[in-house]
Tab-separated table of C-alpha atoms and ligand atoms in Angstrom:
chain	number	residue	atom	x	y	z
A	1	UNK	CA	104.068	19.054	-47.551
A	2	UNK	CA	102.378	16.426	-48.129
A	3	UNK	CA	99.669	13.760	-48.786
A	4	UNK	CA	99.313	11.005	-46.374
A	5	UNK	CA	96.625	8.250	-45.870
A	6	UNK	CA	96.496	10.170	-42.431
A	7	UNK	CA	94.749	12.825	-44.928
A	8	UNK	CA	92.220	10.708	-45.332
A	9	UNK	CA	88.454	10.663	-43.914
A	10	UNK	CA	87.517	8.008	-42.982
A	11	UNK	CA	83.471	8.498	-43.602
A	12	UNK	CA	83.626	9.514	-46.831
A	13	UNK	CA	86.203	7.511	-48.270
A	14	UNK	CA	85.032	6.310	-51.562
A	15	UNK	CA	84.054	2.656	-51.620
A	16	UNK	CA	84.142	1.925	-55.199
A	17	UNK	CA	87.280	3.519	-57.518
A	18	UNK	CA	88.185	3.666	-60.711
A	19	UNK	CA	90.826	3.822	-62.397
A	20	UNK	CA	91.853	4.181	-65.934
A	21	UNK	CA	95.736	2.994	-65.925
A	22	UNK	CA	97.279	4.868	-68.637
A	23	UNK	CA	100.534	5.914	-70.141
A	24	UNK	CA	102.726	3.018	-70.109
A	25	UNK	CA	104.133	3.769	-73.694
A	26	UNK	CA	104.853	6.855	-72.890
A	27	UNK	CA	107.059	5.893	-69.813
A	28	UNK	CA	108.829	2.934	-71.280
A	29	UNK	CA	109.770	6.072	-74.839
A	30	UNK	CA	111.052	7.793	-71.941
A	31	UNK	CA	113.113	5.810	-70.966
A	32	UNK	CA	114.323	4.758	-74.060
A	33	UNK	CA	112.228	1.432	-74.089
A	34	UNK	CA	109.864	-0.562	-75.760
A	35	UNK	CA	106.934	-0.668	-75.130
A	36	UNK	CA	106.295	-4.019	-73.071
A	37	UNK	CA	109.002	-1.844	-70.900
A	38	UNK	CA	106.096	0.587	-69.955
A	39	UNK	CA	103.360	-2.431	-69.850
A	40	UNK	CA	105.656	-5.204	-67.065
A	41	UNK	CA	106.544	-2.060	-65.098
A	42	UNK	CA	103.205	-0.885	-64.255
A	43	UNK	CA	102.972	-4.458	-63.208
A	44	UNK	CA	103.695	-2.271	-59.751
A	45	UNK	CA	102.092	0.258	-59.369
A	46	UNK	CA	100.096	-2.192	-60.116
A	47	UNK	CA	100.615	-4.132	-57.028
A	48	UNK	CA	101.319	-0.556	-54.680
A	49	UNK	CA	98.110	0.866	-56.062
A	50	UNK	CA	95.194	-2.312	-54.696
A	51	UNK	CA	98.381	-2.400	-51.298
A	52	UNK	CA	96.939	1.070	-51.085
A	53	UNK	CA	92.587	0.967	-51.648
A	54	UNK	CA	92.869	-2.073	-49.254
A	55	UNK	CA	94.768	-0.508	-46.730
A	56	UNK	CA	92.578	2.281	-46.626
A	57	UNK	CA	89.620	0.223	-46.609
A	58	UNK	CA	88.255	1.144	-49.330
A	59	UNK	CA	85.418	-1.855	-50.880
A	60	UNK	CA	86.206	-2.259	-55.017
A	61	UNK	CA	89.056	-1.504	-57.046
A	62	UNK	CA	88.056	-1.310	-61.140
A	63	UNK	CA	91.382	-1.543	-62.713
A	64	UNK	CA	90.951	-0.661	-66.628
A	65	UNK	CA	93.515	-2.734	-67.801
A	66	UNK	CA	92.649	-3.624	-71.647
A	67	UNK	CA	90.169	-2.001	-73.842
A	68	UNK	CA	88.102	-4.097	-76.319
A	69	UNK	CA	89.784	-0.695	-78.983
A	70	UNK	CA	93.373	-2.136	-77.879
A	71	UNK	CA	92.513	-5.625	-79.616
A	72	UNK	CA	93.416	-3.272	-82.906
A	73	UNK	CA	97.057	-2.621	-80.909
A	74	UNK	CA	100.039	-4.439	-83.012
A	75	UNK	CA	99.428	-8.574	-82.824
A	76	UNK	CA	103.000	-8.594	-80.679
A	77	UNK	CA	102.328	-6.226	-78.314
A	78	UNK	CA	98.613	-7.891	-77.729
A	79	UNK	CA	100.561	-11.023	-76.765
A	80	UNK	CA	102.942	-9.575	-74.200
A	81	UNK	CA	100.220	-7.677	-72.726
A	82	UNK	CA	98.402	-11.159	-71.797
A	83	UNK	CA	101.594	-13.213	-71.164
A	84	UNK	CA	102.141	-10.430	-68.577
A	85	UNK	CA	98.286	-10.456	-67.194
A	86	UNK	CA	98.963	-14.326	-67.341
A	87	UNK	CA	102.364	-14.118	-65.857
A	88	UNK	CA	101.169	-11.161	-62.841
A	89	UNK	CA	98.204	-13.028	-62.128
A	90	UNK	CA	99.783	-16.562	-61.115
A	91	UNK	CA	102.759	-14.290	-58.899
A	92	UNK	CA	100.199	-11.770	-57.388
A	93	UNK	CA	97.597	-14.856	-56.482
A	94	UNK	CA	98.898	-15.459	-53.082
A	95	UNK	CA	100.219	-12.445	-52.025
A	96	UNK	CA	96.210	-10.975	-52.857
A	97	UNK	CA	94.748	-14.123	-50.806
A	98	UNK	CA	97.568	-12.985	-47.389
A	99	UNK	CA	96.147	-8.759	-48.376
A	100	UNK	CA	92.437	-10.953	-48.229
A	101	UNK	CA	91.708	-9.213	-51.904
A	102	UNK	CA	88.766	-11.096	-54.261
A	103	UNK	CA	88.751	-10.914	-58.129
A	104	UNK	CA	86.485	-10.606	-60.491
A	105	UNK	CA	86.309	-9.492	-64.306
A	106	UNK	CA	84.757	-7.190	-66.223
A	107	UNK	CA	84.639	-8.090	-69.940
A	108	UNK	CA	84.144	-10.386	-72.938
A	109	UNK	CA	85.832	-12.985	-71.166
A	110	UNK	CA	84.892	-14.672	-74.580
A	111	UNK	CA	87.027	-12.370	-76.579
A	112	UNK	CA	90.367	-13.352	-74.395
A	113	UNK	CA	92.857	-15.646	-75.242
A	114	UNK	CA	91.972	-20.263	-73.666
A	115	UNK	CA	95.345	-19.015	-71.421
A	116	UNK	CA	93.978	-15.948	-70.126
A	117	UNK	CA	90.260	-17.032	-68.653
A	118	UNK	CA	92.285	-19.993	-67.501
A	119	UNK	CA	94.571	-18.850	-65.505
A	120	UNK	CA	91.354	-15.372	-64.420
A	121	UNK	CA	89.223	-19.066	-63.681
A	122	UNK	CA	91.669	-20.273	-61.211
A	123	UNK	CA	92.901	-17.082	-59.332
A	124	UNK	CA	89.398	-15.967	-59.140
A	125	UNK	CA	88.272	-19.053	-58.083
A	126	UNK	CA	91.217	-19.591	-54.963
A	127	UNK	CA	90.221	-15.838	-54.015
A	128	UNK	CA	86.429	-16.722	-53.598
A	129	UNK	CA	86.201	-16.535	-50.266
A	130	UNK	CA	87.566	-13.005	-49.359
A	131	UNK	CA	85.989	-9.850	-48.073
A	132	UNK	CA	87.750	-7.341	-48.160
A	133	UNK	CA	88.680	-5.301	-51.038
A	134	UNK	CA	86.988	-6.377	-54.897
A	135	UNK	CA	89.421	-6.010	-57.608
A	136	UNK	CA	88.260	-6.104	-60.435
A	137	UNK	CA	90.546	-5.931	-63.810
A	138	UNK	CA	88.745	-4.150	-67.259
A	139	UNK	CA	89.569	-7.066	-70.068
A	140	UNK	CA	87.885	-6.615	-73.555
A	141	UNK	CA	85.911	-4.234	-72.537
A	142	UNK	CA	84.064	-1.286	-73.444
A	143	UNK	CA	81.145	0.317	-72.179
A	144	UNK	CA	79.306	0.495	-75.629
A	145	UNK	CA	80.208	-3.935	-74.952
A	146	UNK	CA	79.495	-4.114	-72.260
A	147	UNK	CA	75.535	-1.930	-72.558
A	148	UNK	CA	74.901	-3.541	-76.631
A	149	UNK	CA	75.550	-7.204	-73.660
A	150	UNK	CA	72.454	-5.847	-71.735
A	151	UNK	CA	70.309	-4.771	-73.741
A	152	UNK	CA	70.342	-7.636	-75.771
A	153	UNK	CA	69.333	-8.970	-72.439
A	154	UNK	CA	66.986	-7.229	-71.932
A	155	UNK	CA	65.541	-7.245	-75.531
A	156	UNK	CA	65.191	-11.758	-74.543
A	157	UNK	CA	63.604	-11.013	-71.287
A	158	UNK	CA	61.154	-8.675	-73.346
A	159	UNK	CA	60.686	-11.457	-75.506
A	160	UNK	CA	59.972	-13.408	-73.817
A	161	UNK	CA	56.823	-11.771	-71.831
A	162	UNK	CA	59.476	-12.386	-68.409
A	163	UNK	CA	60.012	-8.704	-69.132
A	164	UNK	CA	57.363	-5.462	-70.081
A	165	UNK	CA	59.122	-2.093	-71.927
A	166	UNK	CA	57.815	-0.105	-68.424
A	167	UNK	CA	59.630	-1.584	-66.192
A	168	UNK	CA	62.741	-1.051	-67.737
A	169	UNK	CA	64.416	1.432	-64.753
A	170	UNK	CA	67.848	2.764	-63.955
A	171	UNK	CA	67.921	0.081	-61.799
A	172	UNK	CA	67.064	-3.227	-64.628
A	173	UNK	CA	69.492	-1.958	-66.671
A	174	UNK	CA	72.444	-2.173	-63.662
A	175	UNK	CA	71.047	-5.817	-62.421
A	176	UNK	CA	72.182	-6.555	-66.560
A	177	UNK	CA	75.424	-4.368	-66.778
A	178	UNK	CA	78.564	-6.389	-65.805
A	179	UNK	CA	79.214	-4.818	-63.286
A	180	UNK	CA	75.954	-5.756	-61.577
A	181	UNK	CA	76.202	-5.692	-57.598
A	182	UNK	CA	78.224	-3.058	-57.661
A	183	UNK	CA	78.284	0.066	-57.104
A	184	UNK	CA	78.711	3.237	-59.627
A	185	UNK	CA	82.394	4.393	-58.570
A	186	UNK	CA	82.712	7.997	-56.714
A	187	UNK	CA	85.875	8.470	-58.486
A	188	UNK	CA	87.262	7.899	-61.909
A	189	UNK	CA	91.246	8.464	-61.837
A	190	UNK	CA	93.518	8.727	-64.986
A	191	UNK	CA	96.681	8.330	-65.224
A	192	UNK	CA	99.078	10.620	-68.362
A	193	UNK	CA	97.889	13.465	-69.179
A	194	UNK	CA	94.795	12.207	-71.357
A	195	UNK	CA	91.684	13.982	-70.263
A	196	UNK	CA	88.973	11.578	-71.685
A	197	UNK	CA	87.018	7.915	-71.096
A	198	UNK	CA	87.977	5.923	-73.654
A	199	UNK	CA	84.915	3.839	-73.411
A	200	UNK	CA	85.121	3.466	-69.795
A	201	UNK	CA	81.968	2.496	-67.687
A	202	UNK	CA	80.244	5.323	-69.000
A	203	UNK	CA	76.451	4.336	-68.040
A	204	UNK	CA	78.652	4.215	-63.554
A	205	UNK	CA	80.254	7.258	-64.159
A	206	UNK	CA	77.354	9.081	-64.355
A	207	UNK	CA	78.278	11.395	-61.581
A	208	UNK	CA	81.657	10.272	-60.759
A	209	UNK	CA	84.489	12.899	-59.464
A	210	UNK	CA	87.161	13.395	-62.473
A	211	UNK	CA	89.877	12.914	-61.104
A	212	UNK	CA	92.793	13.475	-64.158
A	213	UNK	CA	97.016	13.534	-63.750
A	214	UNK	CA	99.921	14.101	-65.770
A	215	UNK	CA	101.921	11.142	-64.039
A	216	UNK	CA	102.456	8.023	-66.264
A	217	UNK	CA	100.925	4.984	-64.894
A	218	UNK	CA	104.776	3.084	-64.230
A	219	UNK	CA	105.428	6.517	-62.053
A	220	UNK	CA	101.670	5.775	-59.514
A	221	UNK	CA	102.364	4.900	-56.226
A	222	UNK	CA	99.656	4.408	-53.902
A	223	UNK	CA	100.173	7.793	-52.202
A	224	UNK	CA	98.965	8.948	-55.547
A	225	UNK	CA	96.187	7.347	-54.819
A	226	UNK	CA	95.957	8.731	-51.206
A	227	UNK	CA	96.462	12.137	-52.421
A	228	UNK	CA	93.501	12.085	-55.824
A	229	UNK	CA	91.780	10.098	-52.513
A	230	UNK	CA	92.208	13.345	-50.386
A	231	UNK	CA	91.040	15.460	-53.448
A	232	UNK	CA	87.549	13.267	-53.892
A	233	UNK	CA	86.821	14.565	-50.818
A	234	UNK	CA	87.086	18.403	-50.459
A	235	UNK	CA	84.722	18.001	-53.388
A	236	UNK	CA	81.221	19.067	-52.733
A	237	UNK	CA	79.212	16.452	-54.888
A	238	UNK	CA	76.176	18.090	-54.836
A	239	UNK	CA	73.796	15.713	-57.769
A	240	UNK	CA	71.566	18.664	-58.452
A	241	UNK	CA	70.634	20.673	-55.255
A	242	UNK	CA	72.470	23.593	-54.526
A	243	UNK	CA	74.788	24.387	-51.807
A	244	UNK	CA	72.451	26.020	-49.284
A	245	UNK	CA	70.097	22.938	-49.619
A	246	UNK	CA	73.402	20.619	-48.278
A	247	UNK	CA	74.106	22.609	-45.687
A	248	UNK	CA	70.883	22.724	-43.757
B	1	IPE	C1	98.249	1.738	-70.729
B	1	IPE	O1	99.005	2.089	-71.569
B	1	IPE	C2	97.903	0.105	-71.249
B	1	IPE	C3	97.100	-0.240	-72.570
B	1	IPE	C4	95.785	0.769	-72.951
B	1	IPE	C5	96.911	-1.292	-72.093
B	1	IPE	P1	99.783	2.947	-72.788
B	1	IPE	O2	99.710	0.956	-72.864
B	1	IPE	O3	97.776	2.838	-73.206
B	1	IPE	O4	100.813	4.081	-73.184
B	1	IPE	P2	100.683	5.006	-73.555
B	1	IPE	O5	98.547	6.124	-73.105
B	1	IPE	O6	100.934	4.935	-75.542
B	1	IPE	O7	101.744	5.946	-73.510
B	2	IPE	C1	92.639	3.062	-72.632
B	2	IPE	O1	94.231	3.829	-72.248
B	2	IPE	C2	92.437	1.793	-72.055
B	2	IPE	C3	92.914	1.026	-71.029
B	2	IPE	C4	94.142	1.861	-69.743
B	2	IPE	C5	92.994	0.229	-70.944
B	2	IPE	P1	94.052	4.120	-73.877
B	2	IPE	O2	95.756	4.682	-74.541
B	2	IPE	O3	94.001	2.229	-75.334
B	2	IPE	O4	93.374	5.484	-74.766
B	2	IPE	P2	93.341	6.057	-76.034
B	2	IPE	O5	93.292	5.423	-77.400
B	2	IPE	O6	94.357	6.785	-75.609
B	2	IPE	O7	91.890	6.491	-75.809
B	3	MG	MG1	96.971	4.804	-73.835
């Protein structure tokens, strides 16, 4: 029996899902093509997943699109990825507006090429009144970069006397991260069969449920998202308590 969105229990819906979209290069190789061919086909997966997340009522969807480590790839792949990003944002913004999707980015904005910055600013502004799904693109992002930035901000506040070291709490750290104001993802999905986090949201996924699928990103569709949500809903999230405590 295949899983559809009717199998999803509305009251147990994760409010935030994060996805490590991996496997584009391998998908392209399987199809006898260059890596960029896989990235191009990955855009359709993004479209489908954004649509699916909106349909079931997920509030936040974070997509890991480019890591700080990805800057070490060949220049022509980086250029092609950045070009694809500009094109996709340009082509999809109207449709996102129709679907009431807001856009946000997390990552080292300053390191992005000027045309990517410009297109992002434009799209974020176009979609700022939307209040359905919030789509968060992680671009030139890594968790260790994000945590270092947060520590710098906190350090400066201590130096200026605005903050005391004793006032550093989990909540205070949350507020200084790129994801300030966004709930932690309850569910983290990674495609392509790799079982690693690759420097994604290390602080925020402390208690996330992890879902690894062998599917390569260009083959991933909203039905796969629904399957991951159903799997998530079948799990017992204990947060350190015993099973018995949760029942009573
Ligand atoms: C994910 O696919 C996209 C990015 C990291 C930008 P990959 O490009 O990593 O594809 P594989 O993992 O080499 O197959
Ligand atoms: C993680 O994928 C980053 C993104 C999906 C953007 P990578 O393909 O870069 O990760 P590793 O190198 O396999 O860990
Ligand atoms: Mg990869």
